[in-house]
């Protein structure tokens, strides 16, 4: 279902790179929510009421935790001067990476919880620490453009300021250089590791079912691109 939804979204609705209007972004966001609700209804019908409620709880939780991600993405694209029409390409790659990363995190997390009961208390303590950190000045939402991830990415890859054709790499002065689109993709993937650090432990506090834990996270992540364009249109 996830693969089919991604293919339809990319090959039909985002076949051509262009700026996404607020109206279109809101319609697409509503579409992703509808698909997620339909999938949750299928789980509720096929796996039982408890499994269905676990899916919806995990979905709402991850959707809530993803809201601050949107503003971090906005700052990253602004700092790197990525044109509006090419931001979707970086976000699409970021979503693919996030889906793979979340799968690994969920599988490893559930294996550890099954093998070591005490690991649940460590995750609980970690979530409490994250909550306290977000209440204090200097949380992860402040000045992501100063993050070490962005600085390292800019040092590793020779970067050009051109974004010709929305490509990841361009040859300039005889050298292969990364475009701001590729740097944005690298930073998005690295930032998702940080975001998953609280998302995965949180969903594992709701369910230990690998399928439900991953699918609820995945469907919340799938709608991030449309939600980003809706927020970006406001700013």
Short mmCIF file of C-alpha atoms in Angstrom, two decimals, residues 50-200:
data_model
loop_
_atom_site.label_atom_id
_atom_site.label_comp_id
_atom_site.label_asym_id
_atom_site.label_seq_id
_atom_site.Cartn_x
_atom_site.Cartn_y
_atom_site.Cartn_z
CA UNK A 50 -7.60 -3.26 19.93
CA UNK A 51 -5.20 -3.35 16.96
CA UNK A 52 -7.21 -0.66 15.20
CA UNK A 53 -7.10 1.65 18.20
CA UNK A 54 -3.36 1.06 18.56
CA UNK A 55 -2.86 2.07 14.92
CA UNK A 56 -4.88 5.27 15.29
CA UNK A 57 -3.13 6.15 18.56
CA UNK A 58 0.28 5.62 16.97
CA UNK A 59 -0.72 7.60 13.88
CA UNK A 60 -2.00 10.60 15.84
CA UNK A 61 1.06 10.52 18.11
CA UNK A 62 3.52 10.48 15.21
CA UNK A 63 1.56 13.12 13.32
CA UNK A 64 1.75 15.39 16.37
CA UNK A 65 5.48 14.81 16.82
CA UNK A 66 6.05 15.54 13.12
CA UNK A 67 4.66 19.06 13.25
CA UNK A 68 7.89 20.64 14.46
CA UNK A 69 9.76 18.75 11.70
CA UNK A 70 7.92 20.93 9.17
CA UNK A 71 9.43 24.14 10.54
CA UNK A 72 12.91 22.61 10.61
CA UNK A 73 12.51 21.64 6.93
CA UNK A 74 11.44 25.20 6.17
CA UNK A 75 14.57 26.62 7.78
CA UNK A 76 16.86 24.11 6.02
CA UNK A 77 15.50 24.99 2.56
CA UNK A 78 15.72 28.70 3.35
CA UNK A 79 19.33 28.51 4.54
CA UNK A 80 20.39 26.43 1.52
CA UNK A 81 18.42 28.63 -0.92
CA UNK A 82 16.62 25.68 -2.49
CA UNK A 83 14.01 26.99 -5.00
CA UNK A 84 10.39 26.15 -4.20
CA UNK A 85 9.94 24.00 -7.29
CA UNK A 86 12.81 21.68 -6.30
CA UNK A 87 12.00 21.25 -2.62
CA UNK A 88 9.57 18.41 -3.34
CA UNK A 89 12.36 16.29 -4.83
CA UNK A 90 14.49 16.56 -1.68
CA UNK A 91 11.45 15.86 0.51
CA UNK A 92 10.52 12.79 -1.54
CA UNK A 93 14.02 11.36 -1.08
CA UNK A 94 13.86 12.25 2.60
CA UNK A 95 10.57 10.39 2.99
CA UNK A 96 11.96 7.26 1.31
CA UNK A 97 14.95 7.32 3.66
CA UNK A 98 12.71 7.92 6.67
CA UNK A 99 10.53 4.92 5.80
CA UNK A 100 13.58 2.63 5.69
CA UNK A 101 15.06 4.14 8.84
CA UNK A 102 11.83 3.85 10.83
CA UNK A 103 11.50 0.19 9.79
CA UNK A 104 14.96 -0.57 11.17
CA UNK A 105 14.31 1.37 14.38
CA UNK A 106 10.96 -0.36 15.01
CA UNK A 107 12.34 -3.87 14.39
CA UNK A 108 15.40 -3.34 16.59
CA UNK A 109 13.37 -1.62 19.30
CA UNK A 110 10.81 -4.44 19.56
CA UNK A 111 13.56 -7.08 19.53
CA UNK A 112 15.30 -5.33 22.43
CA UNK A 113 12.03 -4.93 24.37
CA UNK A 114 11.32 -8.63 23.89
CA UNK A 115 14.80 -9.70 24.96
CA UNK A 116 15.32 -7.21 27.80
CA UNK A 117 12.31 -6.13 29.85
CA UNK A 118 14.39 -3.44 31.57
CA UNK A 119 14.83 -1.73 28.19
CA UNK A 120 11.25 -0.44 28.54
CA UNK A 121 12.29 1.60 31.58
CA UNK A 122 15.26 3.02 29.70
CA UNK A 123 12.97 4.13 26.86
CA UNK A 124 10.60 5.66 29.38
CA UNK A 125 13.41 7.60 31.03
CA UNK A 126 14.62 8.72 27.61
CA UNK A 127 11.17 10.08 26.70
CA UNK A 128 10.96 11.95 29.99
CA UNK A 129 14.39 13.46 29.25
CA UNK A 130 13.26 14.51 25.76
CA UNK A 131 10.12 16.13 27.20
CA UNK A 132 12.15 18.11 29.75
CA UNK A 133 14.64 19.16 27.07
CA UNK A 134 11.86 20.50 24.83
CA UNK A 135 10.59 22.67 27.69
CA UNK A 136 14.00 24.26 28.18
CA UNK A 137 15.62 27.00 26.06
CA UNK A 138 17.71 25.67 23.17
CA UNK A 139 15.41 22.86 22.07
CA UNK A 140 15.90 21.18 18.69
CA UNK A 141 13.57 23.65 16.94
CA UNK A 142 15.87 26.60 17.57
CA UNK A 143 18.37 27.60 14.89
CA UNK A 144 18.75 24.26 13.01
CA UNK A 145 20.76 26.22 10.43
CA UNK A 146 23.59 26.24 13.02
CA UNK A 147 23.50 22.46 13.50
CA UNK A 148 26.66 20.39 13.18
CA UNK A 149 24.88 18.19 10.61
CA UNK A 150 24.56 21.04 8.14
CA UNK A 151 28.12 22.23 8.72
CA UNK A 152 29.59 18.75 8.16
CA UNK A 153 27.51 18.20 4.98
CA UNK A 154 28.74 21.49 3.53
CA UNK A 155 32.37 20.58 4.31
CA UNK A 156 32.24 17.04 2.90
CA UNK A 157 30.62 17.88 -0.43
CA UNK A 158 31.92 20.58 -2.79
CA UNK A 159 28.74 22.61 -3.20
CA UNK A 160 27.53 24.80 -6.03
CA UNK A 161 24.78 27.35 -5.60
CA UNK A 162 23.16 26.33 -8.90
CA UNK A 163 20.10 24.04 -9.06
CA UNK A 164 19.88 23.54 -12.81
CA UNK A 165 17.09 21.12 -13.67
CA UNK A 166 16.69 19.99 -10.07
CA UNK A 167 19.66 17.62 -10.27
CA UNK A 168 21.61 16.41 -7.24
CA UNK A 169 25.04 16.93 -8.85
CA UNK A 170 26.42 19.33 -11.47
CA UNK A 171 29.77 19.56 -13.19
CA UNK A 172 31.22 23.02 -12.64
CA UNK A 173 34.77 24.15 -13.51
CA UNK A 174 35.62 20.55 -14.34
CA UNK A 175 34.57 19.32 -10.90
CA UNK A 176 31.52 17.36 -9.82
CA UNK A 177 29.72 19.40 -7.19
CA UNK A 178 26.64 18.77 -5.09
CA UNK A 179 23.69 21.08 -5.56
CA UNK A 180 21.82 22.60 -2.60
CA UNK A 181 19.10 20.02 -3.31
CA UNK A 182 21.46 17.14 -2.50
CA UNK A 183 22.83 18.87 0.60
CA UNK A 184 19.25 19.44 1.77
CA UNK A 185 18.50 15.73 1.24
CA UNK A 186 21.55 14.70 3.31
CA UNK A 187 20.58 17.06 6.12
CA UNK A 188 16.95 15.88 6.04
CA UNK A 189 18.04 12.25 6.37
CA UNK A 190 20.39 13.08 9.25
CA UNK A 191 17.73 15.13 11.00
CA UNK A 192 15.27 12.25 10.71
CA UNK A 193 17.56 10.15 12.89
CA UNK A 194 17.13 12.78 15.60
CA UNK A 195 13.37 12.97 15.03
CA UNK A 196 13.03 9.17 15.18
CA UNK A 197 14.81 9.12 18.54
CA UNK A 198 11.61 10.21 20.29
CA UNK A 199 9.02 9.02 17.74
CA UNK A 200 9.92 5.33 17.87
#
